[in-house]
Short mmCIF file of C-alpha atoms in Angstrom, two decimals:
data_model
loop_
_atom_site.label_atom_id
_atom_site.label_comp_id
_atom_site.label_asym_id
_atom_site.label_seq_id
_atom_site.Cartn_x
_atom_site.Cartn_y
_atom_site.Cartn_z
CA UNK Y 872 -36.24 46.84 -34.51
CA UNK Y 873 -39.27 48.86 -34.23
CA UNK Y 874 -42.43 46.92 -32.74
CA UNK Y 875 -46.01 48.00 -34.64
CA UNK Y 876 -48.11 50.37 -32.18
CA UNK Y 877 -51.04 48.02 -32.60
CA UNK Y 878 -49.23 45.21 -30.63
CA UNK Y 879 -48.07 47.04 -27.72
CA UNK Y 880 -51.27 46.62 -25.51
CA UNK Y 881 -51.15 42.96 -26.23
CA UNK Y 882 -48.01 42.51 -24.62
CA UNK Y 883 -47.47 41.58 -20.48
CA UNK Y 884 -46.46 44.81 -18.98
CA UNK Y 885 -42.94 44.30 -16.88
CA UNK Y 886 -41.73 41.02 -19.30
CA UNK Y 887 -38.53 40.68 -21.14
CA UNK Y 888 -39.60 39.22 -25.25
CA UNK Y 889 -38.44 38.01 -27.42
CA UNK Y 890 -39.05 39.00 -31.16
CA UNK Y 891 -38.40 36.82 -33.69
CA UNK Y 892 -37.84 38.76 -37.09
CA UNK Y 893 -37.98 35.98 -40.17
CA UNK Y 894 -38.04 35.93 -43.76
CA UNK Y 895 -38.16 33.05 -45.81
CA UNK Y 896 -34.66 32.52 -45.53
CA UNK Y 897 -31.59 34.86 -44.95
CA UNK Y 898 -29.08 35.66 -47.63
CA UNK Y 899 -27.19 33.30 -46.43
CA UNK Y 900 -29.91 30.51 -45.92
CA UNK Y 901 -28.75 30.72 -42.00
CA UNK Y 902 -31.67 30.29 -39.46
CA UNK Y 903 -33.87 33.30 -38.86
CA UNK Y 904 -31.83 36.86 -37.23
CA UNK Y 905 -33.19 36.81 -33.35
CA UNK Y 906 -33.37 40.48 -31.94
CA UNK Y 907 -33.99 40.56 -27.96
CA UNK Y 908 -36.54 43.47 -26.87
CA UNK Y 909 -37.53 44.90 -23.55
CA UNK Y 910 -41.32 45.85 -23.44
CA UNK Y 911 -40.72 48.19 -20.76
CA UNK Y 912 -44.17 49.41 -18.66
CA UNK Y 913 -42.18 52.21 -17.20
CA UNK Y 914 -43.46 51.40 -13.55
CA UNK Y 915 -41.62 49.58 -10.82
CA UNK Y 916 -42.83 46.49 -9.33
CA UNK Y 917 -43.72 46.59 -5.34
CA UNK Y 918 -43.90 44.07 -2.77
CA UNK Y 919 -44.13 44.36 0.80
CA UNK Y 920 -43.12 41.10 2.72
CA UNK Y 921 -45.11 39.05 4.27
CA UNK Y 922 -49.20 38.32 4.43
CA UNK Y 923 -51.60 41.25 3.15
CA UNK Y 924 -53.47 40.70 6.72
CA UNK Y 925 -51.60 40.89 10.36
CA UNK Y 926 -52.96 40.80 13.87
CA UNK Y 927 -50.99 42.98 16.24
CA UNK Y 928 -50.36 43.55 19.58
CA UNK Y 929 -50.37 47.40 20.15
CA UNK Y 930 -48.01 46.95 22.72
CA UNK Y 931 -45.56 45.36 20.52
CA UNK Y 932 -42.85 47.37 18.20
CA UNK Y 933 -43.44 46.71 14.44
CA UNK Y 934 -41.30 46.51 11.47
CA UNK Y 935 -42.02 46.03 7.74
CA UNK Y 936 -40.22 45.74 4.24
CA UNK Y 937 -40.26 45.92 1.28
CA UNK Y 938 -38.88 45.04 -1.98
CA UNK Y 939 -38.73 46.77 -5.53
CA UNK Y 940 -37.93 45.15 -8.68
CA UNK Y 941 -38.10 46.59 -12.23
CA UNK Y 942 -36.89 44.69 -15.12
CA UNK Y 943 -34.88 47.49 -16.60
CA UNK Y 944 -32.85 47.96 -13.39
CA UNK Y 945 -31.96 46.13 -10.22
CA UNK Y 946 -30.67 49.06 -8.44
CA UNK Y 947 -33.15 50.34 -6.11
CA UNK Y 948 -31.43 53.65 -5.61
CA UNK Y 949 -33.94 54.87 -8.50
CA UNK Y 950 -36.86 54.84 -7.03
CA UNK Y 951 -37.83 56.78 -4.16
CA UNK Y 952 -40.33 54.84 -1.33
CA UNK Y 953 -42.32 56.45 1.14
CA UNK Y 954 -45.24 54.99 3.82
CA UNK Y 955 -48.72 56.47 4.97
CA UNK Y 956 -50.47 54.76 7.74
CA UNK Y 957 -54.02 55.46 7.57
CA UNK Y 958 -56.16 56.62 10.09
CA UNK Y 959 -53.65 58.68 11.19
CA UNK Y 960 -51.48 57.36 14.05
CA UNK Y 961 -51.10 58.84 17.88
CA UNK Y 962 -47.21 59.55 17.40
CA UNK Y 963 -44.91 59.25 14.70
CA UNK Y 964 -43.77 56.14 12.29
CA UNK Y 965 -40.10 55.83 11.17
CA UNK Y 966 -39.40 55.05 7.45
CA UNK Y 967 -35.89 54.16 6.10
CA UNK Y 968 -36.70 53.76 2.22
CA UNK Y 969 -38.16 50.09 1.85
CA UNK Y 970 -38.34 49.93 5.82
CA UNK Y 971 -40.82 51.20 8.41
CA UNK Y 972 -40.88 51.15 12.11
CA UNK Y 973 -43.83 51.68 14.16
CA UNK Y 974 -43.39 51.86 18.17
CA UNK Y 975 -44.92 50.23 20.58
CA UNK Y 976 -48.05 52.27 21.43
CA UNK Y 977 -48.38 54.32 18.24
CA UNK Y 978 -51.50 51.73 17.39
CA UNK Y 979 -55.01 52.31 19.31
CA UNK Y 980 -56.31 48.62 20.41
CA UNK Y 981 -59.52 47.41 18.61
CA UNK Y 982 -58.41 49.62 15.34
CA UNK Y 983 -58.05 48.21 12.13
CA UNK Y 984 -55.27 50.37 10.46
CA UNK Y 985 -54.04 50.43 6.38
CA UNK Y 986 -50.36 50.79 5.71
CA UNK Y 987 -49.35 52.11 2.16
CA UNK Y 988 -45.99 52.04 0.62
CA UNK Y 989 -45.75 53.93 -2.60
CA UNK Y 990 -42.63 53.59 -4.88
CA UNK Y 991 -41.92 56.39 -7.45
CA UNK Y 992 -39.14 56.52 -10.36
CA UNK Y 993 -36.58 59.28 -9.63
CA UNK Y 994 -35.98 60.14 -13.24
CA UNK Y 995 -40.14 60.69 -13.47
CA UNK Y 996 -42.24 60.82 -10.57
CA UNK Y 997 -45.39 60.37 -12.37
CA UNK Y 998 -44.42 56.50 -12.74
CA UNK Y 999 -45.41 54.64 -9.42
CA UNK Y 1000 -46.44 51.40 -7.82
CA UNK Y 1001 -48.41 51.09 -4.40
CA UNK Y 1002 -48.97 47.82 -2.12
CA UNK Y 1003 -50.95 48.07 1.63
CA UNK Y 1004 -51.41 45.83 4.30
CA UNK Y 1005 -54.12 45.80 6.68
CA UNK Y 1006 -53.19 45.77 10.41
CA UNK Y 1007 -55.73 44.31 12.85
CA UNK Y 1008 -54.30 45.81 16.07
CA UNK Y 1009 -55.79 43.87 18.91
CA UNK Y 1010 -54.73 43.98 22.66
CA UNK Y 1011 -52.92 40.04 22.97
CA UNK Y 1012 -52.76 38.07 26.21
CA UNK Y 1013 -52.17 34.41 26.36
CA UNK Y 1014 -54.53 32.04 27.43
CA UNK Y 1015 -53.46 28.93 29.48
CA UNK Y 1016 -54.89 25.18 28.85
CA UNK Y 1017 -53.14 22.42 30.22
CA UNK Y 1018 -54.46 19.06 30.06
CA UNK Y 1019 -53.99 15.60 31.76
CA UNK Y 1020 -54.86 17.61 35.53
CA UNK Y 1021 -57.87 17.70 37.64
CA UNK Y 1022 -60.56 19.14 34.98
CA UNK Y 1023 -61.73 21.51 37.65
CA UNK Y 1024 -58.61 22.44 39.24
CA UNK Y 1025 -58.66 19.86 42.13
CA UNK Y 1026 -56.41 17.53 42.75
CA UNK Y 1027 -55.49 14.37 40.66
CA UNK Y 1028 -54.82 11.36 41.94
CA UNK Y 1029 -52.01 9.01 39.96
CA UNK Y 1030 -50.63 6.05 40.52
CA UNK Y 1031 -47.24 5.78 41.06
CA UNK Y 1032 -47.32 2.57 38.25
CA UNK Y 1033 -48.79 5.30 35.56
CA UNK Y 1034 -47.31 7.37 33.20
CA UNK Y 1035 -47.78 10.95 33.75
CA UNK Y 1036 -48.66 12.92 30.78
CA UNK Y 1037 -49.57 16.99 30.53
CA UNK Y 1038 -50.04 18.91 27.44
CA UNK Y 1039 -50.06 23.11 27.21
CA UNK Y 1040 -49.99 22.97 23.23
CA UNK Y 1041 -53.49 24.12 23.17
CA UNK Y 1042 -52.43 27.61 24.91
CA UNK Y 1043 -53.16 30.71 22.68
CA UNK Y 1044 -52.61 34.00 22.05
CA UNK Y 1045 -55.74 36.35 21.89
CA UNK Y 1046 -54.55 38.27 19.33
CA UNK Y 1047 -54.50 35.49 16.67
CA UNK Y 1048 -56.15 32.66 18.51
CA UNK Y 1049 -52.94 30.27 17.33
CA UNK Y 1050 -50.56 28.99 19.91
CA UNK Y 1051 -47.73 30.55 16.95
CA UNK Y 1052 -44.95 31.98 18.80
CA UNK Y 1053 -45.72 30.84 22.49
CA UNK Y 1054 -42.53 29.61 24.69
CA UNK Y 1055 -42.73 27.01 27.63
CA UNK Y 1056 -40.69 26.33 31.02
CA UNK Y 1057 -41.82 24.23 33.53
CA UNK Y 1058 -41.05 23.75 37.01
CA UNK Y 1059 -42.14 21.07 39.62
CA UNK Y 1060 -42.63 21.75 43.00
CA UNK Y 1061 -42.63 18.74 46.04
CA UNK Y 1062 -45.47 19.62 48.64
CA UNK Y 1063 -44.74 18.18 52.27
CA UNK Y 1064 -47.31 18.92 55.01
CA UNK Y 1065 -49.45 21.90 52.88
CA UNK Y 1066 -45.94 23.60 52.46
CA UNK Y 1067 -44.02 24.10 49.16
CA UNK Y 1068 -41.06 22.44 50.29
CA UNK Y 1069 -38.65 21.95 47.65
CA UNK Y 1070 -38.24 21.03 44.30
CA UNK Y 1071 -39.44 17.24 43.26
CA UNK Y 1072 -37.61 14.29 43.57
CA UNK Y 1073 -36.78 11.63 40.65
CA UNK Y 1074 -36.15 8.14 41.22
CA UNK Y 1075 -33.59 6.23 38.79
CA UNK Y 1076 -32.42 2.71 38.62
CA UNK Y 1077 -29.10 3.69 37.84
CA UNK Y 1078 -28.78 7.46 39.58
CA UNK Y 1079 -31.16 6.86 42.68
CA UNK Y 1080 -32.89 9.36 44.42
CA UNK Y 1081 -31.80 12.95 42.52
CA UNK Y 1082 -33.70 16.30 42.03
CA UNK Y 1083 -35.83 15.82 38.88
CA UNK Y 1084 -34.19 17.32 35.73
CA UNK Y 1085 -37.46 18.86 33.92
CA UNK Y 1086 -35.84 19.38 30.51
CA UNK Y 1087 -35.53 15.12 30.58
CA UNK Y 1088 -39.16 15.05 30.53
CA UNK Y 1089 -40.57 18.17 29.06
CA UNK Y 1090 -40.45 19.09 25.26
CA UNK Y 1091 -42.19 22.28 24.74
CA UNK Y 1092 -45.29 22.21 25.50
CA UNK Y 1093 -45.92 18.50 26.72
CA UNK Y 1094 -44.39 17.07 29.70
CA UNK Y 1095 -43.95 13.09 30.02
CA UNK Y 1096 -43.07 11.47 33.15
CA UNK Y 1097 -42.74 7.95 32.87
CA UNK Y 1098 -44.03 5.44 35.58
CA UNK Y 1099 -42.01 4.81 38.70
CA UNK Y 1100 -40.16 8.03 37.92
CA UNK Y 1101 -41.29 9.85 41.20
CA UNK Y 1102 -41.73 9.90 44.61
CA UNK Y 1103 -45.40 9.55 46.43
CA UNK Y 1104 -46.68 12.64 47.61
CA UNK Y 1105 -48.42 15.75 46.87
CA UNK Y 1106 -46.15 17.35 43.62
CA UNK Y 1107 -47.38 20.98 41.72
CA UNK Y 1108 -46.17 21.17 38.26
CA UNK Y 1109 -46.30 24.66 36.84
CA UNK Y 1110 -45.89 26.05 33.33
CA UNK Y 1111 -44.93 29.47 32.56
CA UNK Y 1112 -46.25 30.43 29.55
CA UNK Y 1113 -44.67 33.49 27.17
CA UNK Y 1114 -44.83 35.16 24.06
CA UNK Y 1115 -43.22 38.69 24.34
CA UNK Y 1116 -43.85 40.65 27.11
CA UNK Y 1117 -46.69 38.32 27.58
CA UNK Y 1118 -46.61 35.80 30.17
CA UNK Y 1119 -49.60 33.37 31.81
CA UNK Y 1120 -48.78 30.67 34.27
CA UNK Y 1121 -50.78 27.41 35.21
CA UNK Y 1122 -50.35 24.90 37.66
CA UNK Y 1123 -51.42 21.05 37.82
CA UNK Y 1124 -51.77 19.22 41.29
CA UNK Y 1125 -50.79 15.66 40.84
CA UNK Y 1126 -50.97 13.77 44.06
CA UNK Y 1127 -48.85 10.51 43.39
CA UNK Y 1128 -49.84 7.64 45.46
CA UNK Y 1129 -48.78 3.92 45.71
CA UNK Y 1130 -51.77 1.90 44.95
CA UNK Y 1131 -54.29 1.91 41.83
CA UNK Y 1132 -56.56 4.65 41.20
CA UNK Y 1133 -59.38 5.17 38.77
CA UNK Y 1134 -58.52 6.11 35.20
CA UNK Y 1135 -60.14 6.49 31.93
CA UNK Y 1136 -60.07 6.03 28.32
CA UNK Y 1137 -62.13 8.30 25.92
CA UNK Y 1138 -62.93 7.08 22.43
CA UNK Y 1139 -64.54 8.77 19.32
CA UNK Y 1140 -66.76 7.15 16.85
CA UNK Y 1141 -67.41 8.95 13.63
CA UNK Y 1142 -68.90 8.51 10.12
CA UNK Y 1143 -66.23 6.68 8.29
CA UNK Y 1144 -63.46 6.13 10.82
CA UNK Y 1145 -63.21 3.74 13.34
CA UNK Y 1146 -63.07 4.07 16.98
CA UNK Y 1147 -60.37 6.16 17.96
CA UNK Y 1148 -58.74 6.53 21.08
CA UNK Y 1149 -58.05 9.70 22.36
CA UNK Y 1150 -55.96 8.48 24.84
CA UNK Y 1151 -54.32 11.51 28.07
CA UNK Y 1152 -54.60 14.43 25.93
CA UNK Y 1153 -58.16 15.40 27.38
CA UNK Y 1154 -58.27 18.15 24.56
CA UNK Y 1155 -57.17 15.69 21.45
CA UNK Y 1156 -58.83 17.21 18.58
CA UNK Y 1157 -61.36 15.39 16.38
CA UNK Y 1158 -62.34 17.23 12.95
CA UNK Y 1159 -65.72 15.59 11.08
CA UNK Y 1160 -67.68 17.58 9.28
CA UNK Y 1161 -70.84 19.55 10.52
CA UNK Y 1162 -73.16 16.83 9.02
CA UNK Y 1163 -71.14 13.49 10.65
CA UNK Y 1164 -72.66 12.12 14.02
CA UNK Y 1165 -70.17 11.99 16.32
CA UNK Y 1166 -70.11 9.07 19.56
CA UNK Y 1167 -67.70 9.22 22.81
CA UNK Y 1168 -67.16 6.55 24.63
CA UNK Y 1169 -65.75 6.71 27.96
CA UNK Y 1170 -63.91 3.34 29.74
CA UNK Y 1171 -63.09 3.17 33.43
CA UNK Y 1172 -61.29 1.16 35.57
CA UNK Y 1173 -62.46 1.12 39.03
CA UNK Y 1174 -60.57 -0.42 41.96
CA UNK Y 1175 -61.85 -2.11 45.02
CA UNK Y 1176 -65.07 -2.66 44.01
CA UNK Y 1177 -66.00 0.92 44.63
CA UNK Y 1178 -68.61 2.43 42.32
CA UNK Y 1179 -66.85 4.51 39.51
CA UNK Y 1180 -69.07 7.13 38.06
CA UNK Y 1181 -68.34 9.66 34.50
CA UNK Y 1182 -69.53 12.65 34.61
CA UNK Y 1183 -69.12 14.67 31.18
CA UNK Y 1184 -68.41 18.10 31.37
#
C-alpha cells in the first residue's frame, strides 16, 4: 500500500495508523480490506526522568536516566546516547549509555548548569533526539524550627496536667526551601541541679516510673507527650535534624511543674471562614489571599490573679 506524498506531512510523526483502503464493496461484498501502516519519523523518542528543573547540593553525588523509545523498535541497543554538561564542569562526568554520574564536587555552588543527552540511530547518525535539564546547584544546609518551646529560646513553663506538644515539620532545606527529604530523632534529656543528668523519666499507670521510650511519643517530626506522662523538673528535648550529610540540631527547655501556668490560644479570623483555632502549633499555617483582612486573636488563662500580658512577636 503506497500512501500519496501529499499526506505525509499531515500525519503525527512517531504514530502507528491505520489506513483504511475501501471500495464500494469487495468482490466478495465482505467489509472493506484493512492494511496496518507505520508512519515512521525516522527519529527516536528521548526522555530523561524526572522534572526539567532540579536544585542540587554540590556536595551531593548525582545520577540521571534516561529512556528511549521508537515505535519501530524497542531495543535500545540501536541507538547510541551520549551527555554534555554545559558550562563545562571542574572534573569529569561518568556516562553509561542512558545513565550519567556526576561526583560530588564536580558542580561550582551558585551555578546554574544545562545537562544534554543526545540519542542518535546507529544505522544513520544523522537521525537524533535531544532532552536537557537545568541544574540549579546551590550549597544546602538545613534550617531548624521547632515549635510549642519558649519563642525566644528561654525556658517554658508546663503544667504537669497539660499535654505537651512540639512540631519540627516546618524545618527546611536551603537548597529547595521544602522540608522534602528531612529525617528526625529525638532525644530527651532530665536536668537535676543545672546538670544533664540522665535521660527523662515516664510515669505509667500500669508500668510506673520507667525511662521514657521517645519513639511512643514522637512521629517524625512532631512529638506528643500526653498529660501526667512525666516527672516535674527541668527536661531538654532535642531534635536532630538530617538530610544527607546534612545535619542541624535544636533543643526545647520545658520546665514541668505541678501547679497551673499561663497558656494561650491563638485564633484566625478571615474573609469567609470562621474563627479558627490554631491551637500548639505556634507556626500553623493560614493561606488567604493577598486582598483578605486577616484578625488574630489571642486567649489567656492567667492563674492567681496575676496580671497576664501578650506580647506579639
Amino acid at each position: 500500500v503506497q500512501v500519496p506524498q501529499d499526506l505525509i506531512p499531515s500525519l503525527a510523526v512517531g504514530f502507528i495508523f491505520k489506513l483504511v483502503v475501501t471500495s464500494r464493496f469487495n468482490a466478495d461484498r465482505s467489509a472493506p480490506s484493512e492494511k496496518l501502516v507505520v508512519i515512521d519519523n525516522d527519529a527516536p523518542e528521548l526522555i530523561v526522568a524526572g522534572s526539567s528543573l532540579r536544585y542540587v547540593d554540590p556536595a551531593d553525588d548525582l545520577s540521571f536516566s534516561c529512556r528511549v523509545s521508537h515505535p519501530c523498535t524497542s531495543s535500545e541497543e540501536e541507538f547510541n546516547t551520549t551527555w554534555i554538561l554545559l558550562p563545562a564542569p571542574t572534573s569529569e562526568i561518568f556516562t553509561a549509555g542512558c545513565n550519567v554520574y556526576i561526583p560530588a564536587g564536580t558542580l561550582l555552588p551558585g551555578v546554574n548548569y544545562s545537562l544534554v543527552a543526545r540519542t542518535t540511530s546507529t544505522s544513520d547518525t544523522e537521525k537524533f533526539s535531544t532532552a536537557s535539564i537545568l541544574l540549579v546547584s546551590a550549597e544546602s544546609k538545613i534550617i531548624g524550627i521547632v515549635s510549642g518551646g519558649d519563642p525566644g529560646g528561654g525556658v517554658r513553663q508546663l503544667s504537669l496536667a497539660s499535654n505537651l506538644y512540639l512540631d519540627a515539620s516546618f524545618s527546611y532545606d536551603t537548597s529547595t526551601g521544602t522540608s522534602d527529604g528531612l529525617s528526625y530523632l529525638w532525644t530527651c534529656i532530665f536536668v537535676e541541679d543545672g546538670m544533664e543528668d540522665r535521660p527523662c523519666t515516664s510515669v505509667d499507670p500500669q508500668m510506673g516510673t520507667t525511662t521514657l521510650n521517645m519513639n511512643d511519643v514522637t512521629n517524625g517530626a512532631i512529638l506528643n507527650i500526653s498529660a501526667n506522662r512525666v516527672v516535674t523538673g527541668m527536661h531538654i528535648f532535642k531534635v536532630q535534624i538530617r538530610k544527607g550529610k546534612l545535619v542541624t540540631e535544636l533543643a526545647v527547655k520545658i520546665n514541668v511543674v505541678d501547679k497551673q501556668v499561663p497558656s494561650a490560644r491563638v485564633s484566625a479570623v478571615f474573609s469567609g471562614v470562621e474563627a479558627r483555632h490554631l491551637g500548639p502549633r505556634l507556626l500553623d499555617k493560614v493561606v488567604l489571599s493577598a486582598r483578605e483582612k486577616l484578625t488574630l486573636r489571642a486567649t489567656g488563662k492567667p492563674f492567681d490573679k496575676e496580671n497576664v500580658v501578650g506580647v506579639w512577636s
